[in-house]
C-alpha cells in the first residue's frame, strides 16, 4: 500500500482527522527546509504538503504569493526540491509528502522525467492547481505508472458531474477547497463545509482533505471528526516568517502545529 | 486549406488553448460558455449588439487608403482599418460591448477586468457605466505609472482602479489578480477578459466579438479595390486586434497574415515581448500557448515600449496559426515602432498607439518590396493620444 493510503487507513483506524501542514519549499530558508519538514512531523503532521514555487501563482493569496517570490529569489528549483524530499526520506520513511504547484514548471522539467525522479525521491502525491481533470488524461497515466497519486481539487462550486469526473480520475485523496476564494481567505460557514464534506465522503471512494480557511486550532476544530484531514497553509507560512534562523523556524513550526493537532485529536471521526 | 473550424468543443486550437484553471472557476466557465452560446443564437441579443456597435461605438469605421504614405514607399498600397476612430479610441470596445451585454443577460452586476496600456480598462469602464454595472479594473503598479491619463479616464468613468504590486507589476500580474478576484466573487461577477487568451471560452468568444474588424475590412477592400488584400498586418500582444482582422481571412489562402510582436530592444537582448518568436509552448493564465519562460518554467519579465504588448503569453489561436503556417509572426523593435509612430503622424495626419505603431513599422518595411497594384491592410488598432507623454518623455520633453 502507498504511504498516503497507509496514512489515511491509519487515521481511519485511529478515528482521527489528520493534519497536513503546507510550507513553500525554500521558505523561510532554503538551508532549513529538510529540518523544517521533520519539525512539522514532530509538531503532529500526518502528511506534508510542500509547495513548489511559481512566478504566477494565480490561486494563491498574498501570503503564499510572497513565499513563492521569496523562494524564487533564493533560487529554489524543482531538482533541488526533489533532493530535499530524498534527504527527508533518509530519516522519515512514513510521513507522506505531497508536492503542490502549477503546471508550467513541471512541463519545462518534463512531466515524465519529473514523475520518475519524484517517485525515486520519495514523493507520494502531487497537486497541480491549474491542471484540471479534463486536461490531465496523459498526466494521470504518467503519475499512476510512477506510483504517485495525482490529487484533484473540488470546490463549493463543483456540481455532480465534476465530482464524478474526479472520482474516476483522482487517487490518494480529494482536496476539497472549502471556500470560493484564494489561499489565506476566511471561511464563514463551517456548517456548510461539514455538510459538503460528509456528502463527498459518501460519494467518493477516496478520503477528503479540506483546505483554505483553516488557520488555527479553533478553525481546525470545526472539521475535527468530519474530514479525513485538514490542510493548513497561509497561517503557518505567515507564522514562520518571524523565525530569525533555521533553528527558530523549527521551534515555531512545532509550536504552531501542536494545539491544532490537539484540537483534531479531541474529536473522533465518524 | 479547406474548412477552418477552431476551436474544438473543449476550446482546443490544435494542442493549444483549453482550460487550465483552479477548480473553483470551472463551473463559472461552463456557465459562461452556455450563456455565450445561447446569446449568439438569440436574434434579440445579436440585434442589440449590432445596434450598440453602430450607435455607441461608431461602426462601421473606414478602411482608409493611406495614399501619401503608399506613394512615399513606392510599393504596395497601404489601407488602414480605422479602429482608432471607435469610441474610446481603440478596437477593445468591440469586445467590451459584447461581453458587457452578455454579462447583463446573465444577470451579473459586477464587472472586473485587467488592463495593460489601459485601453481595455477604459473600454470596460465605459461599457460598465453604459449598462449600469459596477466596474473594478486591475492594473500593474508599473503600468499605472506609465499610463496615468488612462487611469484617470477610468476613474472619471466611475471605475475602481486597483494597483497590482505583485510579480513584475505589469499586465500578467493584473491578470493573476483579476483571476483571484473572480475566484473569490464568482457568483455575482463577470470577468471581462480583454484579449484572446485565458481559459476556454474566452479565446473563441473574444475573437468572435472582434471579427467585425475583419468582416468589415474584407467587404470594404472588395468594394474599394475589387479584390482581396495581399497582406493583412496587425500587432500582437495578447492578439485580439490581430485575430479580429485575421479570422475572416483565414480560409482565403492567397491573403498573407502577418502578426507583429514587440521586439523591444531586440530579440538578442532578451528584453522583448515576443513569445511566438522567442518563447516556447507552455501554460499560462488558463490556456496552453507560447509563453516566455526561463529554463525552469518560471514566467519571464517582458519589455516593450508599449504597455499593451508587454505580455509574456499570446492567444492560443495565434500559436496554432503559427504552427500550421497560416500566419507569420515577426518582430519590430521599440525604435522602429517609435519611428513609425512619428512617420504616420507626419505623413497621414494620424497618430497611432505605440502598439499599433509596431504593425505600421512592419508595413513600412514590407510595402517597398511589393508591387504598386498590391494591397496591404494594416489594422490601425488604436489612437496614440494615450502615448504622447511616453513619447515626449523619451525625447526629453516634459508636458
XYZ file of C-alpha atoms in Angstrom:
669
model
C 0.000 0.000 0.000
C 1.181 3.524 -0.785
C 2.328 5.781 2.020
C -0.728 8.008 1.502
C -3.060 5.009 1.508
C -1.402 3.723 4.663
C -1.625 7.159 6.294
C -5.368 7.525 5.716
C -6.016 3.915 6.696
C -4.176 4.559 9.932
C -6.167 7.767 10.557
C -9.445 5.964 9.985
C -8.338 3.207 12.304
C -7.468 5.748 14.962
C -10.702 7.611 14.303
C -8.889 10.884 13.927
C -8.820 13.765 11.453
C -5.330 14.104 10.016
C -3.190 17.223 9.945
C -1.464 18.290 6.719
C 0.630 21.442 7.069
C 1.743 23.318 3.969
C 5.033 25.128 3.518
C 6.637 26.546 0.390
C 9.903 24.786 -0.404
C 12.808 27.045 0.438
C 10.792 29.324 2.703
C 11.541 30.778 5.174
C 15.023 29.487 4.289
C 16.429 27.042 1.703
C 19.054 25.735 4.134
C 16.380 24.801 6.666
C 13.721 23.115 4.540
C 14.552 19.488 5.375
C 14.830 20.126 9.110
C 11.612 22.137 8.961
C 9.803 19.127 7.464
C 10.992 16.953 10.369
C 9.847 19.643 12.800
C 6.392 19.622 11.210
C 6.204 15.874 11.865
C 7.246 16.414 15.497
C 4.511 19.042 15.776
C 1.917 16.483 14.711
C 1.815 16.458 10.914
C 0.348 13.257 9.456
C 1.423 14.237 5.949
C 3.124 17.312 4.491
C 2.220 19.459 1.520
C 5.288 21.076 0.032
C 4.784 23.975 -2.348
C 6.886 24.269 -5.496
C 7.298 27.986 -6.176
C 5.901 29.535 -9.369
C 6.168 33.067 -10.688
C 2.421 33.364 -11.308
C 0.509 31.510 -8.564
C -2.976 32.561 -9.612
C -4.900 30.579 -6.980
C -2.831 31.847 -4.076
C -3.410 34.759 -1.750
C -0.833 37.364 -0.715
C 0.929 35.237 1.933
C 1.747 32.301 -0.338
C 2.421 34.600 -3.311
C 5.076 36.301 -1.210
C 6.506 32.926 -0.116
C 6.755 31.953 -3.792
C 8.557 35.177 -4.625
C 10.991 34.753 -1.731
C 11.772 31.153 -2.674
C 12.333 32.050 -6.328
C 14.532 34.961 -5.359
C 16.663 32.462 -3.412
C 16.989 30.288 -6.499
C 14.795 27.344 -5.433
C 14.292 24.919 -8.344
C 12.419 21.649 -8.856
C 15.535 19.483 -8.846
C 16.544 20.990 -5.511
C 13.106 20.289 -4.037
C 13.338 16.627 -5.049
C 16.745 16.421 -3.386
C 15.249 17.820 -0.181
C 12.493 15.193 -0.254
C 15.113 12.481 -0.777
C 17.084 13.817 2.185
C 13.919 13.924 4.328
C 13.203 10.286 3.429
C 16.535 9.181 4.886
C 15.174 9.846 8.349
C 11.419 9.560 7.760
C 10.005 6.709 5.693
C 6.477 7.047 6.990
C 5.161 10.603 6.526
C 3.683 11.160 3.051
C 4.950 14.138 1.067
C 2.586 15.822 -1.355
C 4.060 18.347 -3.752
C 1.874 21.247 -4.796
C 2.490 23.560 -7.723
C 1.497 24.831 -11.149
C 1.813 23.099 -14.497
C 4.302 25.204 -16.448
C 7.429 24.458 -14.372
C 6.578 20.734 -14.420
C 6.244 20.745 -18.201
C 9.520 22.593 -18.597
C 11.207 19.992 -16.392
C 9.475 17.233 -18.361
C 6.414 15.563 -16.843
C 7.684 12.029 -17.405
C 11.126 12.805 -16.030
C 9.575 14.614 -13.067
C 7.293 11.664 -12.282
C 10.228 9.226 -12.231
C 12.568 11.434 -10.227
C 9.853 12.443 -7.756
C 8.894 8.814 -7.187
C 12.539 7.881 -6.694
C 12.975 10.732 -4.214
C 10.042 9.501 -2.153
C 7.246 11.845 -3.208
C 3.804 10.346 -2.632
C 1.292 12.750 -4.092
C 1.036 15.712 -6.420
C -1.410 18.602 -6.646
C -1.221 20.716 -9.791
C -3.520 23.658 -9.193
C -4.124 24.582 -12.829
C -4.311 21.047 -14.205
C -7.995 20.223 -14.405
C -9.096 16.583 -14.834
C -10.205 17.327 -18.421
C -6.704 18.354 -19.447
C -4.938 15.716 -17.354
C -5.557 12.470 -19.245
C -1.899 11.950 -20.191
C -0.571 13.135 -16.822
C -2.929 10.857 -14.893
C -1.438 7.848 -16.634
C 2.153 9.010 -16.221
C 1.842 9.580 -12.478
C -0.155 6.422 -11.947
C 2.618 4.417 -13.608
C 5.211 6.177 -11.475
C 3.250 5.333 -8.321
C 2.447 8.936 -7.440
C -1.125 9.897 -6.524
C -2.402 12.758 -8.672
C -4.720 14.635 -6.356
C -7.560 16.701 -7.785
C -9.464 19.524 -6.205
C -13.158 20.012 -5.699
C -14.737 23.320 -4.718
C -18.048 24.561 -3.316
C -18.972 25.382 -6.913
C -18.344 21.824 -8.179
C -21.530 20.075 -9.286
C -22.294 16.334 -9.513
C -20.597 15.937 -12.909
C -17.347 17.369 -11.516
C -17.491 15.037 -8.554
C -17.996 12.089 -10.901
C -15.029 13.147 -13.066
C -12.718 13.435 -10.091
C -13.999 10.175 -8.677
C -12.946 8.473 -11.884
C -9.509 10.075 -12.186
C -8.201 11.075 -8.766
C -6.228 8.937 -6.394
C -4.759 9.276 -2.896
C -7.335 11.726 -1.617
C -9.504 14.566 -2.822
C -8.605 18.088 -1.826
C -11.775 19.990 -1.014
C -11.330 23.755 -1.319
C -13.634 24.936 1.454
C -14.453 28.341 0.022
C -14.859 30.407 -3.112
C -11.561 32.179 -2.953
C -7.809 32.021 -2.749
C -5.460 30.625 -0.129
C -5.487 32.654 3.063
C -9.140 33.709 2.765
C -11.624 33.462 5.649
C -14.275 30.760 5.925
C -17.520 31.906 7.496
C -19.849 28.953 7.113
C -18.316 25.839 8.622
C -21.591 24.012 8.894
C -21.977 24.162 5.093
C -18.426 22.828 4.730
C -19.172 19.950 7.101
C -22.308 19.106 5.127
C -20.449 19.061 1.831
C -17.551 17.053 3.237
C -19.946 14.451 4.600
C -21.621 14.049 1.226
C -18.293 13.932 -0.639
C -17.011 11.257 1.732
C -20.099 9.201 0.925
C -19.904 9.743 -2.845
C -16.175 9.329 -3.374
C -14.262 6.194 -2.683
C -11.412 8.476 -1.564
C -10.510 10.294 1.662
C -11.378 14.002 1.714
C -8.871 16.583 2.948
C -10.127 20.132 3.421
C -8.029 23.202 2.773
C -8.495 27.008 2.565
C -9.805 28.891 5.592
C -8.172 26.744 8.309
C -5.811 28.910 10.297
C -5.665 27.740 13.908
C -6.945 25.240 16.488
C -10.367 26.858 16.534
C -10.967 26.599 12.790
C -9.390 23.136 12.665
C -11.812 22.037 15.399
C -14.669 22.915 13.046
C -13.663 19.930 10.951
C -12.357 17.588 13.613
C -14.141 14.286 13.268
C -15.684 15.421 9.969
C -12.930 15.494 7.344
C -10.246 12.855 6.783
C -7.647 15.598 7.063
C -7.236 19.347 7.124
C -4.599 21.362 5.284
C -3.231 24.485 6.905
C -1.021 26.726 4.797
C -1.085 30.533 4.778
C -1.303 30.921 8.566
C 1.702 28.626 9.038
C 3.752 30.241 6.272
C 2.997 33.619 7.799
C 3.860 32.433 11.333
C 7.233 31.079 10.209
C 8.199 34.486 8.875
C 9.126 35.622 12.360
C 11.893 32.992 12.564
C 15.324 34.568 12.822
C 17.144 31.390 11.832
C 16.542 27.773 10.793
C 16.522 26.545 14.383
C 13.889 29.097 15.354
C 11.732 28.098 12.387
C 11.658 24.512 13.636
C 10.628 25.595 17.128
C 7.920 27.868 15.721
C 6.608 25.110 13.464
C 6.160 22.698 16.348
C 4.658 25.437 18.493
C 2.184 26.347 15.781
C 1.008 22.822 14.980
C 0.717 21.323 18.475
C -2.580 22.987 19.567
C -4.065 22.280 16.151
C -3.158 18.624 16.398
C -4.721 18.559 19.865
C -7.929 20.095 18.578
C -8.088 17.441 15.848
C -7.422 14.575 18.248
C -10.162 15.723 20.622
C -12.998 14.517 18.434
C -13.364 11.050 16.991
C -14.189 10.700 13.328
C -17.486 9.232 12.184
C -6.654 24.910 -46.569
C -10.310 23.855 -46.560
C -12.719 24.481 -43.777
C -11.227 26.086 -40.746
C -13.149 25.132 -37.614
C -11.366 26.108 -34.457
C -11.510 25.600 -31.559
C -12.941 22.168 -30.766
C -15.751 21.755 -28.237
C -13.271 21.849 -25.336
C -11.634 25.024 -26.589
C -8.536 23.499 -28.166
C -6.854 25.070 -31.166
C -4.772 22.042 -32.097
C -2.739 21.404 -28.952
C -3.262 24.976 -27.690
C -5.997 26.637 -25.667
C -8.069 24.512 -23.322
C -8.884 25.199 -19.709
C -6.075 25.307 -17.138
C -7.567 26.950 -14.086
C -8.333 26.306 -10.439
C -11.315 24.007 -9.965
C -13.421 26.776 -8.401
C -13.627 28.530 -11.770
C -14.680 25.567 -13.880
C -18.419 25.899 -13.193
C -18.209 29.645 -13.897
C -16.535 28.945 -17.238
C -19.205 26.408 -18.081
C -21.926 28.896 -17.158
C -20.211 31.495 -19.343
C -19.921 29.095 -22.241
C -23.616 28.201 -22.064
C -24.611 31.855 -21.670
C -22.444 32.829 -24.627
C -23.795 30.093 -26.925
C -27.389 30.949 -26.080
C -26.792 34.664 -26.597
C -25.198 34.160 -30.016
C -28.274 32.212 -31.131
C -30.676 34.831 -29.815
C -31.695 37.276 -32.574
C -32.606 39.913 -29.976
C -29.097 39.776 -28.452
C -27.434 39.969 -31.851
C -29.668 42.863 -32.885
C -28.779 44.805 -29.735
C -25.073 44.060 -30.206
C -25.258 45.288 -33.783
C -27.140 48.403 -32.778
C -24.676 49.210 -29.997
C -21.736 48.780 -32.364
C -23.367 51.285 -34.725
C -24.795 53.815 -32.306
C -22.378 53.719 -29.382
C -19.088 52.513 -30.870
C -19.476 54.233 -34.246
C -19.120 51.268 -36.561
C -18.510 50.671 -39.324
C -15.272 52.620 -39.306
C -13.432 53.377 -42.555
C -10.855 51.369 -44.432
C -8.680 54.314 -45.328
C -6.299 54.365 -48.279
C -3.070 55.923 -46.991
C -2.125 57.385 -50.388
C 0.720 59.686 -49.371
C 2.415 57.019 -47.311
C 1.985 54.443 -50.096
C 3.434 56.840 -52.652
C 6.414 57.643 -50.462
C 7.149 53.947 -50.029
C 6.742 53.279 -53.736
C 5.293 49.813 -53.397
C 2.074 48.196 -52.224
C -0.959 50.342 -51.447
C -1.489 50.627 -47.701
C -5.006 50.656 -46.319
C -5.642 51.393 -42.664
C -8.570 49.808 -40.829
C -9.526 52.705 -38.594
C -10.270 51.053 -35.253
C -8.771 54.187 -33.705
C -11.960 56.012 -34.682
C -14.107 53.821 -32.430
C -15.498 55.330 -29.260
C -12.719 55.176 -26.598
C -10.105 55.153 -29.346
C -9.261 51.501 -29.941
C -10.616 48.154 -31.075
C -11.017 46.992 -27.446
C -14.549 48.410 -27.220
C -15.935 45.816 -29.709
C -15.305 43.015 -27.254
C -16.160 45.083 -24.186
C -19.630 45.865 -25.551
C -20.189 42.221 -26.457
C -19.137 40.852 -23.089
C -20.961 43.544 -21.107
C -24.215 42.797 -22.940
C -23.595 39.131 -22.205
C -22.916 39.883 -18.529
C -26.179 41.786 -18.285
C -28.042 38.948 -19.992
C -26.509 36.505 -17.482
C -27.600 38.668 -14.549
C -24.108 39.662 -13.377
C -23.970 43.126 -11.861
C -20.247 43.440 -11.257
C -17.568 43.568 -13.943
C -13.879 43.035 -13.368
C -11.139 43.495 -15.932
C -7.370 43.544 -16.256
C -5.574 46.138 -18.300
C -2.055 46.806 -19.531
C -1.999 50.048 -21.508
C -5.356 50.968 -20.043
C -7.306 50.760 -23.312
C -9.231 47.664 -22.270
C -9.705 49.151 -18.802
C -11.185 52.294 -20.329
C -13.391 50.235 -22.634
C -14.582 48.120 -19.685
C -15.242 51.163 -17.503
C -17.140 52.721 -20.388
C -19.458 49.793 -21.023
C -19.991 49.174 -17.304
C -21.212 52.752 -16.947
C -23.233 52.479 -20.116
C -25.086 49.389 -18.820
C -25.245 50.436 -15.167
C -22.782 47.949 -13.689
C -20.036 48.186 -11.086
C -16.511 48.008 -12.544
C -13.194 47.091 -10.936
C -10.044 47.240 -13.077
C -6.780 45.569 -12.058
C -3.649 47.235 -13.377
C 0.020 46.641 -12.680
C 1.557 49.352 -10.498
C 4.212 49.962 -13.146
C 1.614 50.356 -15.901
C -0.311 52.796 -13.702
C 2.821 54.944 -13.706
C 3.282 54.936 -17.459
C -0.393 55.227 -18.434
C -1.550 57.855 -15.969
C -4.027 59.516 -18.304
C -5.905 56.275 -18.952
C -6.046 55.621 -15.206
C -7.681 58.996 -14.751
C -10.097 58.287 -17.623
C -11.194 55.063 -15.927
C -11.786 56.911 -12.683
C -13.745 59.641 -14.472
C -15.948 56.858 -15.819
C -16.627 55.653 -12.297
C -14.422 52.560 -12.249
C -12.264 51.495 -9.326
C -8.662 51.011 -10.449
C -6.741 48.607 -8.220
C -2.931 48.752 -8.440
C -1.239 45.331 -8.504
C 2.100 45.214 -6.724
C 2.931 41.511 -7.085
C 5.421 39.966 -9.527
C 6.560 42.250 -12.316
C 3.713 44.733 -11.616
C 2.515 44.612 -15.237
C -0.293 43.082 -17.296
C 0.407 39.446 -16.398
C 0.169 40.243 -12.701
C -3.027 42.227 -13.263
C -4.446 39.109 -14.928
C -3.447 36.947 -11.943
C -5.126 39.390 -9.591
C -8.304 39.554 -11.674
C -8.447 35.748 -11.660
C -8.092 35.798 -7.858
C -10.943 38.308 -7.593
C -13.074 36.156 -9.874
C -12.440 33.012 -7.821
C -13.476 34.953 -4.724
C -16.609 36.595 -6.179
C -17.600 34.113 -8.818
C -21.344 34.205 -8.077
C -22.050 37.836 -8.942
C -19.025 38.799 -11.010
C -18.333 38.716 -14.730
C -14.678 38.679 -15.730
C -14.355 40.763 -18.886
C -11.066 39.488 -20.331
C -9.572 41.937 -22.782
C -7.696 39.659 -25.101
C -7.961 36.339 -26.932
C -6.189 34.480 -24.127
C -7.412 32.945 -20.877
C -9.369 29.710 -20.421
C -11.997 28.464 -22.868
C -14.382 30.009 -23.948
C -12.566 33.374 -23.788
C -10.235 32.991 -26.797
C -13.136 31.953 -29.017
C -15.620 34.462 -27.600
C -13.280 37.457 -27.739
C -12.280 36.536 -31.299
C -15.896 36.397 -32.353
C -16.656 39.803 -30.819
C -13.687 41.258 -32.745
C -14.187 39.511 -36.081
C -16.297 42.500 -37.109
C -12.935 44.178 -37.846
C -12.014 41.632 -40.498
C -15.557 41.229 -41.789
C -15.829 44.959 -42.430
C -12.305 45.229 -43.820
C -12.899 42.391 -46.256
C -16.114 43.924 -47.630
C -14.541 47.395 -47.775
C -11.456 46.112 -49.542
C -13.533 44.281 -52.150
C -15.585 47.418 -52.652
C -12.603 49.744 -52.952
C -10.106 47.590 -54.835
C -12.279 44.895 -56.378
C -10.230 42.109 -54.795
C -8.956 40.697 -51.550
C -5.858 42.252 -49.963
C -2.491 40.581 -50.484
C -1.405 41.055 -46.900
C -3.056 41.778 -43.547
C -0.820 43.131 -40.793
C -1.624 43.646 -37.110
C 0.322 43.980 -33.899
C 0.183 41.084 -31.432
C 0.359 41.335 -27.662
C -2.373 39.001 -26.468
C -3.524 39.211 -30.056
C -7.120 40.431 -30.013
C -6.947 43.063 -32.746
C -4.891 40.711 -34.911
C -7.282 37.796 -34.603
C -10.201 40.157 -35.226
C -8.650 41.157 -38.554
C -7.214 37.735 -39.493
C -10.072 35.394 -38.675
C -12.403 36.264 -41.582
C -9.423 35.830 -43.948
C -8.112 32.504 -42.614
C -9.711 30.437 -45.383
C -8.569 32.919 -48.077
C -5.199 31.304 -48.558
C -3.971 33.920 -51.021
C -4.070 36.541 -48.250
C -0.879 36.611 -46.191
C -1.462 37.180 -42.489
C 1.355 38.783 -40.522
C 1.338 39.391 -36.786
C 3.918 41.792 -35.377
C 5.244 41.134 -31.900
C 7.102 43.586 -29.693
C 10.815 43.136 -30.333
C 11.664 45.564 -27.530
C 15.401 46.205 -27.517
C 15.904 43.294 -29.952
C 15.375 39.540 -29.589
C 19.056 39.011 -28.755
C 18.836 41.424 -25.825
C 16.255 39.223 -24.093
C 14.310 42.416 -23.431
C 11.233 41.947 -25.583
C 7.683 40.609 -25.521
C 7.735 38.145 -28.402
C 6.633 34.687 -27.203
C 5.769 33.451 -30.701
C 9.251 34.353 -31.941
C 11.373 33.595 -28.908
C 9.170 31.700 -26.448
C 8.091 28.105 -26.105
C 4.813 26.235 -25.689
C 3.641 26.281 -22.086
C 0.670 27.015 -19.863
C -0.210 30.443 -18.526
C -3.421 32.144 -17.434
C -5.687 29.251 -18.184
C -4.536 28.211 -21.627
C -1.771 26.378 -23.436
C 0.106 28.671 -25.769
C 3.553 30.104 -26.461
C 4.946 31.762 -23.359
C 8.132 33.482 -22.370
C 9.566 31.347 -19.608
C 13.031 30.529 -18.338
C 14.526 27.015 -18.279
C 12.695 26.317 -15.011
C 9.314 27.261 -16.436
C 9.072 30.495 -14.489
C 7.383 33.218 -16.484
C 9.850 35.877 -17.545
C 9.551 39.619 -17.285
C 8.883 41.210 -20.656
C 9.821 44.539 -22.116
C 8.148 46.718 -24.688
C 7.875 50.440 -25.252
C 4.143 49.814 -25.435
C 2.364 48.648 -22.301
C -0.333 46.937 -24.363
C 2.140 44.485 -25.913
C 4.065 43.884 -22.711
C 2.728 40.382 -22.037
C 4.611 37.033 -21.850
C 1.822 34.949 -23.401
C -0.283 35.174 -26.533
C -3.708 33.974 -27.600
C -3.729 30.206 -28.312
C -5.193 30.637 -31.792
C -2.106 32.601 -32.829
C 0.043 29.742 -31.513
C -2.000 27.405 -33.700
C -1.896 29.646 -36.793
C 1.879 29.884 -36.388
C 2.356 26.120 -36.084
C 0.199 25.305 -39.123
C 1.976 28.028 -41.070
C -1.166 30.010 -41.859
C 0.123 33.213 -40.268
C 3.642 34.567 -39.930
C 4.823 36.328 -36.820
C 7.621 38.858 -36.982
C 9.055 41.415 -34.589
C 9.657 45.132 -34.629
C 11.867 46.906 -32.110
C 10.953 49.802 -29.826
C 12.986 52.124 -32.035
C 11.321 51.024 -35.274
C 7.884 51.372 -33.692
C 8.731 54.845 -32.461
C 9.891 55.919 -35.919
C 6.647 54.585 -37.427
C 4.650 56.421 -34.749
C 6.182 59.693 -35.900
C 6.026 58.966 -39.595
C 2.328 58.133 -39.711
C 1.568 61.345 -37.840
C 3.640 63.455 -40.175
C 2.609 61.834 -43.444
C -1.035 60.894 -42.927
C -2.094 63.056 -40.003
C -2.870 60.012 -37.867
C -1.057 59.454 -34.573
C -1.229 55.729 -33.840
C -0.977 53.994 -30.473
C 2.532 52.670 -29.782
C 1.094 49.138 -30.012
C -0.300 49.904 -33.465
C 2.953 51.579 -34.483
C 4.548 48.104 -34.471
C 2.179 46.999 -37.251
C 2.798 50.232 -39.168
C 6.561 49.762 -38.832
C 6.394 46.341 -40.448
C 4.211 47.680 -43.254
C 6.872 50.337 -43.874
C 9.421 47.543 -44.335
C 7.223 45.286 -46.461
C 5.416 47.703 -48.807
C 8.513 48.755 -50.826
C 9.216 45.073 -51.572
C 5.764 44.678 -53.134
C 4.223 45.902 -56.403
C 2.141 49.068 -56.643
C -1.031 47.197 -57.575
C -0.813 45.031 -54.461
C -2.539 45.948 -51.226
C -1.747 45.718 -47.554
C -4.367 46.177 -44.846
C -2.914 47.347 -41.545
C -5.135 47.227 -38.508
C -4.901 50.703 -37.035
C -5.968 49.259 -33.723
C -5.764 52.368 -31.556
C -5.005 56.052 -31.464
C -1.883 57.461 -29.902
C -3.235 60.157 -27.588
C -2.573 57.960 -24.550
C 1.104 57.628 -25.551
C 2.108 61.239 -26.087
C 3.520 61.534 -22.553
C 5.662 58.409 -23.066
C 6.962 59.618 -26.408
C 7.577 63.140 -25.159
C 9.484 61.796 -22.156
C 11.708 59.700 -24.459
C 12.575 62.926 -26.268
C 13.285 64.733 -23.039
C 10.149 66.864 -23.241
C 8.023 67.422 -20.144
C 4.389 68.144 -20.985
